[in-house]
Coordinates of C-alpha atoms in Angstrom, one line a residue:
M82 CA 222.3 -86.3 226.4
K83 CA 221.1 -85.1 223.0
I84 CA 217.4 -85.3 222.4
R85 CA 216.0 -83.9 219.2
R86 CA 213.0 -81.5 219.5
G87 CA 209.8 -83.5 219.5
L88 CA 211.3 -86.9 219.3
S89 CA 208.8 -89.7 219.7
G90 CA 208.9 -91.7 222.9
G91 CA 206.5 -94.3 224.3
Q92 CA 208.6 -97.4 223.7
Y93 CA 209.2 -98.0 227.4
K94 CA 206.1 -99.1 229.3
P95 CA 206.7 -100.1 233.0
L96 CA 202.9 -100.6 233.4
N97 CA 200.8 -103.1 231.6
D98 CA 197.1 -102.5 230.8
Q99 CA 195.9 -104.2 234.0
D100 CA 198.3 -102.0 236.0
I101 CA 196.9 -98.8 234.4
K102 CA 193.3 -99.9 235.0
K103 CA 194.0 -100.7 238.7
I104 CA 195.7 -97.4 239.3
H105 CA 192.9 -95.5 237.6
E106 CA 190.1 -97.4 239.5
T107 CA 191.9 -96.9 242.8
S108 CA 192.3 -93.2 242.1
M109 CA 188.6 -92.9 241.3
R110 CA 187.8 -94.7 244.6
V111 CA 189.9 -92.1 246.4
F112 CA 188.0 -89.3 244.8
A113 CA 184.6 -90.8 245.6
E114 CA 185.2 -92.4 249.1
I115 CA 188.1 -90.5 250.7
G116 CA 188.0 -87.2 248.8
V117 CA 190.4 -84.3 248.6
Q118 CA 190.8 -81.6 251.2
V119 CA 190.2 -78.2 249.5
N120 CA 191.5 -75.5 251.8
F121 CA 189.7 -72.5 250.4
S122 CA 186.1 -71.7 250.0
E123 CA 186.1 -70.4 246.5
A124 CA 187.3 -73.7 245.1
R125 CA 184.9 -75.7 247.3
E126 CA 182.0 -73.7 245.9
L127 CA 183.1 -74.5 242.3
F128 CA 183.2 -78.2 243.1
R129 CA 179.9 -78.0 244.9
H130 CA 178.2 -76.2 242.0
A131 CA 179.6 -78.9 239.6
G132 CA 178.0 -81.7 241.6
A133 CA 180.6 -82.8 244.1
E134 CA 179.9 -83.6 247.7
V135 CA 181.4 -81.0 250.0
E136 CA 181.8 -81.4 253.8
E137 CA 182.5 -77.9 255.1
S138 CA 183.6 -79.0 258.6
S139 CA 186.5 -81.1 257.2
R140 CA 186.8 -79.1 253.9
V141 CA 186.8 -82.5 252.1
V142 CA 185.4 -82.6 248.6
K143 CA 184.3 -86.0 247.2
V144 CA 184.0 -86.2 243.5
P145 CA 182.1 -89.0 241.6
P146 CA 184.2 -90.8 238.9
D147 CA 181.9 -89.6 236.1
L148 CA 182.3 -86.0 237.2
V149 CA 186.1 -86.5 237.3
Q150 CA 186.0 -87.8 233.7
E151 CA 183.7 -85.0 232.6
L152 CA 185.9 -82.2 234.0
I153 CA 189.3 -83.6 232.8
S154 CA 187.8 -84.2 229.3
K155 CA 187.4 -80.4 229.0
A156 CA 191.2 -79.9 229.0
P157 CA 193.0 -80.0 225.7
S158 CA 195.0 -83.2 224.9
M159 CA 197.7 -81.2 223.2
V160 CA 199.2 -77.9 224.4
T161 CA 201.6 -75.7 222.4
L162 CA 204.3 -74.0 224.5
C163 CA 205.3 -71.4 222.0
G164 CA 208.6 -69.8 221.4
R165 CA 209.2 -66.5 219.8
A166 CA 210.8 -67.5 216.5
E167 CA 208.9 -66.1 213.5
N168 CA 208.6 -69.5 211.8
G169 CA 207.5 -71.4 215.0
E170 CA 210.7 -73.5 215.0
L171 CA 211.0 -73.1 218.8
D172 CA 207.5 -74.3 219.6
C173 CA 207.0 -77.4 221.8
E174 CA 203.9 -79.5 221.0
I175 CA 203.2 -81.1 224.3
G176 CA 201.1 -84.2 224.2
G177 CA 200.9 -87.8 222.8
D178 CA 204.4 -89.3 222.9
K179 CA 206.4 -86.3 221.9
V180 CA 209.4 -85.5 224.0
Y181 CA 211.0 -82.1 224.9
M182 CA 213.6 -81.4 227.5
G183 CA 214.3 -78.3 229.5
T184 CA 215.9 -76.9 232.7
G185 CA 214.0 -76.9 236.0
G186 CA 213.7 -75.2 239.2
T187 CA 213.9 -73.6 241.5
A188 CA 217.3 -74.0 243.0
L189 CA 218.5 -71.6 245.7
N190 CA 222.2 -72.0 244.8
V191 CA 224.2 -71.9 241.6
Q192 CA 227.5 -73.4 240.8
D193 CA 229.6 -70.4 239.9
P194 CA 230.9 -70.7 236.4
G195 CA 234.2 -69.2 237.4
S196 CA 235.2 -70.7 240.7
R197 CA 232.9 -73.9 240.3
D198 CA 231.9 -73.4 244.0
A199 CA 228.2 -73.2 245.0
R200 CA 226.9 -69.8 246.1
R201 CA 223.5 -68.2 246.5
S202 CA 221.9 -67.6 243.2
Q203 CA 221.1 -64.0 241.9
L204 CA 219.1 -62.4 239.2
K205 CA 222.2 -62.3 237.0
D206 CA 222.2 -66.1 237.1
V207 CA 218.6 -66.2 235.7
M208 CA 219.9 -64.1 232.8
N209 CA 223.0 -66.2 232.2
M210 CA 221.0 -69.4 232.3
A211 CA 218.6 -68.0 229.7
R212 CA 221.5 -67.1 227.4
L213 CA 222.8 -70.7 227.8
V214 CA 219.4 -72.2 227.0
E215 CA 219.1 -70.0 223.9
A216 CA 222.4 -71.4 222.6
L217 CA 221.8 -75.1 223.3
D218 CA 219.9 -77.1 220.7
N219 CA 219.2 -79.9 223.1
I220 CA 217.4 -77.7 225.6
H221 CA 213.9 -76.9 224.2
F222 CA 212.4 -74.7 226.8
Y223 CA 213.6 -72.6 229.8
M224 CA 212.1 -73.5 233.1
L225 CA 213.2 -70.8 235.5
N226 CA 215.8 -72.8 237.4
V227 CA 217.3 -70.4 240.0
Y228 CA 215.9 -68.1 242.6
P229 CA 217.2 -64.5 242.7
N230 CA 218.1 -64.2 246.4
D231 CA 219.2 -60.6 245.8
L232 CA 215.6 -59.4 245.2
P233 CA 212.8 -58.7 247.6
D234 CA 210.2 -61.4 247.7
E235 CA 207.5 -59.2 246.2
D236 CA 209.6 -58.5 243.1
I237 CA 210.6 -62.1 242.3
D238 CA 207.9 -63.2 239.8
V239 CA 208.0 -60.3 237.3
N240 CA 211.8 -59.9 237.4
R241 CA 212.5 -63.6 236.9
F242 CA 210.3 -63.8 233.9
G243 CA 211.5 -60.5 232.6
A244 CA 215.1 -61.4 232.8
A245 CA 214.5 -64.7 231.0
L246 CA 212.3 -63.2 228.2
N247 CA 214.9 -60.6 227.5
R248 CA 217.5 -63.2 226.8
T249 CA 215.9 -66.2 225.1
R250 CA 213.3 -66.7 222.4
K251 CA 212.5 -70.2 223.7
H252 CA 209.4 -70.8 225.8
V253 CA 209.7 -69.6 229.4
M254 CA 208.0 -71.6 232.2
G255 CA 208.3 -70.9 235.8
G256 CA 206.9 -71.1 239.3
V257 CA 205.0 -68.1 240.6
Y258 CA 204.6 -67.0 244.2
T259 CA 201.8 -64.4 244.5
V260 CA 198.6 -63.6 242.7
E261 CA 199.8 -60.1 242.0
G262 CA 203.0 -61.5 240.6
V263 CA 200.9 -63.7 238.2
R264 CA 199.0 -60.6 237.0
N265 CA 202.2 -58.6 236.5
V266 CA 203.9 -61.3 234.6
I267 CA 200.9 -61.7 232.3
K268 CA 200.7 -58.0 231.7
M269 CA 204.4 -57.9 230.8
A270 CA 203.9 -60.8 228.4
E271 CA 200.9 -59.1 226.8
I272 CA 203.1 -56.0 226.1
I273 CA 205.8 -58.1 224.6
A274 CA 203.3 -60.0 222.5
G275 CA 201.6 -56.8 221.3
S276 CA 198.2 -57.5 222.8
P277 CA 196.3 -59.8 225.1
E278 CA 194.9 -61.6 222.1
E279 CA 198.3 -62.2 220.6
L280 CA 199.6 -63.7 223.8
R281 CA 196.6 -66.1 224.0
K282 CA 197.1 -67.1 220.4
R283 CA 200.8 -67.9 220.9
P284 CA 201.5 -68.2 224.6
F285 CA 205.3 -68.0 225.1
I286 CA 205.0 -68.2 228.9
S287 CA 203.5 -70.8 231.2
M288 CA 203.3 -71.1 235.0
V289 CA 203.7 -73.9 237.5
T290 CA 201.6 -74.3 240.6
C291 CA 202.4 -77.4 242.7
N292 CA 199.8 -79.3 244.6
I293 CA 200.6 -80.5 248.1
S294 CA 200.4 -84.2 248.7
P295 CA 198.6 -86.2 249.9
F296 CA 195.0 -85.5 248.7
K297 CA 195.0 -81.7 249.2
L298 CA 194.4 -78.5 247.3
D299 CA 196.2 -75.8 249.2
K300 CA 194.9 -72.2 249.3
S301 CA 198.1 -70.5 248.2
Y302 CA 198.9 -72.6 245.2
G303 CA 195.2 -73.2 244.4
E304 CA 194.6 -69.5 244.1
L305 CA 197.6 -69.1 241.9
A306 CA 196.3 -71.9 239.6
M307 CA 192.9 -70.3 239.5
E308 CA 194.3 -66.9 238.5
V309 CA 196.4 -68.4 235.7
A310 CA 193.4 -70.3 234.5
R311 CA 191.2 -67.2 234.5
N312 CA 193.7 -65.6 232.1
R313 CA 193.9 -68.8 229.9
I314 CA 197.6 -69.0 230.1
P315 CA 199.1 -72.6 230.1
V316 CA 199.4 -73.9 233.6
V317 CA 201.1 -76.9 235.1
V318 CA 199.5 -78.6 238.2
P319 CA 202.1 -81.2 239.3
A320 CA 202.2 -83.2 242.5
E321 CA 205.3 -84.3 244.3
P322 CA 204.4 -87.2 246.6
L323 CA 207.4 -88.9 248.2
C324 CA 207.5 -92.6 249.0
G325 CA 207.8 -93.0 252.8
A326 CA 206.9 -89.4 253.6
T327 CA 203.8 -88.0 251.8
A328 CA 202.9 -91.2 250.0
P329 CA 203.0 -95.0 250.6
I330 CA 206.3 -96.7 250.4
T331 CA 205.3 -98.6 247.3
L332 CA 205.7 -97.1 243.8
A333 CA 202.2 -98.0 242.8
G334 CA 200.8 -96.3 245.9
N335 CA 202.8 -93.2 245.1
I336 CA 201.4 -93.1 241.6
V337 CA 197.9 -93.3 242.9
V338 CA 198.5 -90.3 245.2
Q339 CA 200.2 -88.4 242.3
T340 CA 197.3 -89.2 240.0
V341 CA 194.6 -88.0 242.5
D342 CA 196.5 -84.8 243.4
T343 CA 197.3 -83.9 239.8
L344 CA 193.8 -84.6 238.5
A345 CA 192.4 -82.5 241.3
G346 CA 194.4 -79.6 240.0
V347 CA 193.3 -80.3 236.4
M348 CA 189.7 -80.3 237.5
L349 CA 190.1 -77.0 239.3
T350 CA 191.4 -75.2 236.2
Q351 CA 188.6 -76.5 234.1
L352 CA 186.0 -75.4 236.7
V353 CA 187.5 -71.9 236.6
N354 CA 187.8 -71.7 232.8
P355 CA 186.9 -74.8 230.7
G356 CA 189.4 -75.4 228.0
T357 CA 192.3 -73.9 229.8
P358 CA 195.6 -75.4 228.6
V359 CA 196.8 -77.5 231.5
L360 CA 199.6 -80.0 231.9
Y361 CA 199.2 -83.1 234.1
G362 CA 202.3 -83.2 236.2
C363 CA 204.6 -85.7 238.0
I364 CA 207.5 -84.9 240.3
S365 CA 207.2 -88.1 242.4
S366 CA 210.3 -89.5 244.0
I367 CA 211.4 -91.3 247.2
T368 CA 213.0 -90.5 250.5
D369 CA 216.0 -91.9 252.2
L370 CA 214.3 -93.4 255.3
R371 CA 217.5 -93.1 257.3
D372 CA 217.3 -89.3 257.4
M373 CA 214.1 -88.5 255.4
K374 CA 216.2 -86.8 252.7
Y375 CA 214.5 -86.2 249.3
L376 CA 216.3 -88.1 246.6
S377 CA 216.2 -86.5 243.2
G378 CA 218.5 -88.8 241.3
A379 CA 216.9 -92.1 242.4
V380 CA 216.0 -94.6 239.7
E381 CA 212.6 -94.9 241.3
M382 CA 211.9 -91.3 240.3
G383 CA 212.5 -92.3 236.7
L384 CA 210.2 -95.3 237.0
M385 CA 207.4 -93.4 238.5
N386 CA 207.6 -90.6 235.9
A387 CA 207.7 -93.2 233.2
A388 CA 204.6 -94.8 234.6
S389 CA 203.0 -91.4 234.8
A390 CA 203.6 -90.9 231.1
Q391 CA 201.4 -93.9 230.5
M392 CA 198.7 -92.5 232.9
A393 CA 198.8 -89.1 231.2
R394 CA 198.2 -90.8 227.8
F395 CA 195.4 -92.9 229.4
Y396 CA 193.7 -89.6 230.5
Q397 CA 194.6 -88.0 227.1
L398 CA 196.4 -85.1 228.9
P399 CA 199.8 -83.6 228.1
L400 CA 202.5 -84.4 230.7
Y401 CA 205.0 -82.3 232.6
S402 CA 207.5 -84.8 233.9
T403 CA 210.7 -84.9 235.8
A404 CA 214.1 -86.4 235.2
G405 CA 217.8 -85.7 234.8
M406 CA 218.7 -84.5 238.3
S407 CA 221.5 -85.7 240.6
D408 CA 222.0 -85.9 244.3
S409 CA 225.8 -85.4 243.8
K410 CA 227.2 -82.0 244.9
V411 CA 229.5 -81.7 241.9
N412 CA 229.6 -82.7 238.2
D413 CA 231.1 -86.1 238.5
A414 CA 230.4 -89.8 237.5
Q415 CA 227.5 -90.0 239.9
S416 CA 225.8 -86.9 238.5
A417 CA 226.3 -88.2 234.9
Y418 CA 224.9 -91.7 235.7
E419 CA 221.9 -90.4 237.6
S420 CA 221.0 -87.7 235.1
A421 CA 221.4 -90.0 232.1
I422 CA 219.5 -93.0 233.5
T423 CA 216.4 -91.1 234.6
G424 CA 216.4 -88.8 231.6
L425 CA 216.6 -91.7 229.2
M426 CA 213.9 -93.7 231.0
V427 CA 211.4 -90.9 231.0
A428 CA 212.2 -89.9 227.4
L429 CA 211.7 -93.4 226.2
A430 CA 208.4 -93.5 228.1
G431 CA 207.2 -90.4 226.2
G432 CA 207.4 -88.0 229.1
N433 CA 206.4 -85.0 226.9
C434 CA 207.7 -81.9 228.8
I435 CA 210.7 -83.2 230.8
H436 CA 211.9 -80.5 233.2
D437 CA 214.9 -80.6 235.5
A438 CA 216.6 -82.4 232.6
A439 CA 219.9 -80.4 232.8
G440 CA 222.1 -79.0 235.5
F441 CA 220.5 -79.9 238.8
L442 CA 222.8 -81.1 241.6
E443 CA 222.7 -81.6 245.4
F444 CA 219.1 -82.8 245.8
C445 CA 217.8 -79.9 243.6
M446 CA 219.5 -77.3 245.8
T447 CA 222.1 -76.2 243.2
A448 CA 221.9 -75.4 239.4
S449 CA 225.0 -75.8 237.3

């Protein structure tokens, strides 16, 4: 599917104004009455100092609605994910109803370009995917989409980003796994940029730290998000609640869980470093209740991500959304339909930064 860089979406609106108001009010009730479990003391202290109610025995933090609004208002409503073209032609202006599409990750397997069979992905596949992204006009950013299984775990972060930055000028976004890895990637990017100041002026990398649903800020990903925020590098704080597993079976209930979990991440980044560029994120989908399998190509994923585009605009936050995947194991009619339908839905809704938009098969296990 060909999507021009920065095309305007927002025409498709699955939620009406009353729906948006109800989801917002329910989310604020969750913050105030149920709270979010924050599983590390440093973050709990930040919330306590800001005025939230903290129950140490349960690690639950309850946040008044006015404090939620105050904290998320500190985040910028537009974030530029910069490329490295001299004229800025590869930049992605994330926010409003602008739409950009990129790859997504992280798959453990890759469809071998020669044999077409799936195999374990390696560092060379990160490089090859980066070359492909560089050449494709309809792919606007490179989300690191495969895991280099041939490297030791402690070397993953810096080598994935390094391999990508060496082979594409487009913005490179990726998940990170250790605090030391975050620091090493940022140091490397500062060297490439010429100085720490130049990197902050035009950040050509960003990092993704997923929140765990429902209603939780986990220590591992929370510490990663805090480290990225301290360094004022763009950070994505998505949640991935699944209907029937980690969220209610209803789509509206899922969106409430996703809203709370994502806003909790946004608030954390602003407590650490007010003004940190942060993307509200949605990876919501459903499960097959017969075997509890995660479904990545379901039309419900498209619906919930389209609805989240409306919620992101309501909160005046840029959105990291999800679409374009398939549960098929091969490139066939099923993969084409699933990718096209969810991709079109979220693009028409103004999903801003749509990751996973190209090449993901087999329930997100294989990149092609």
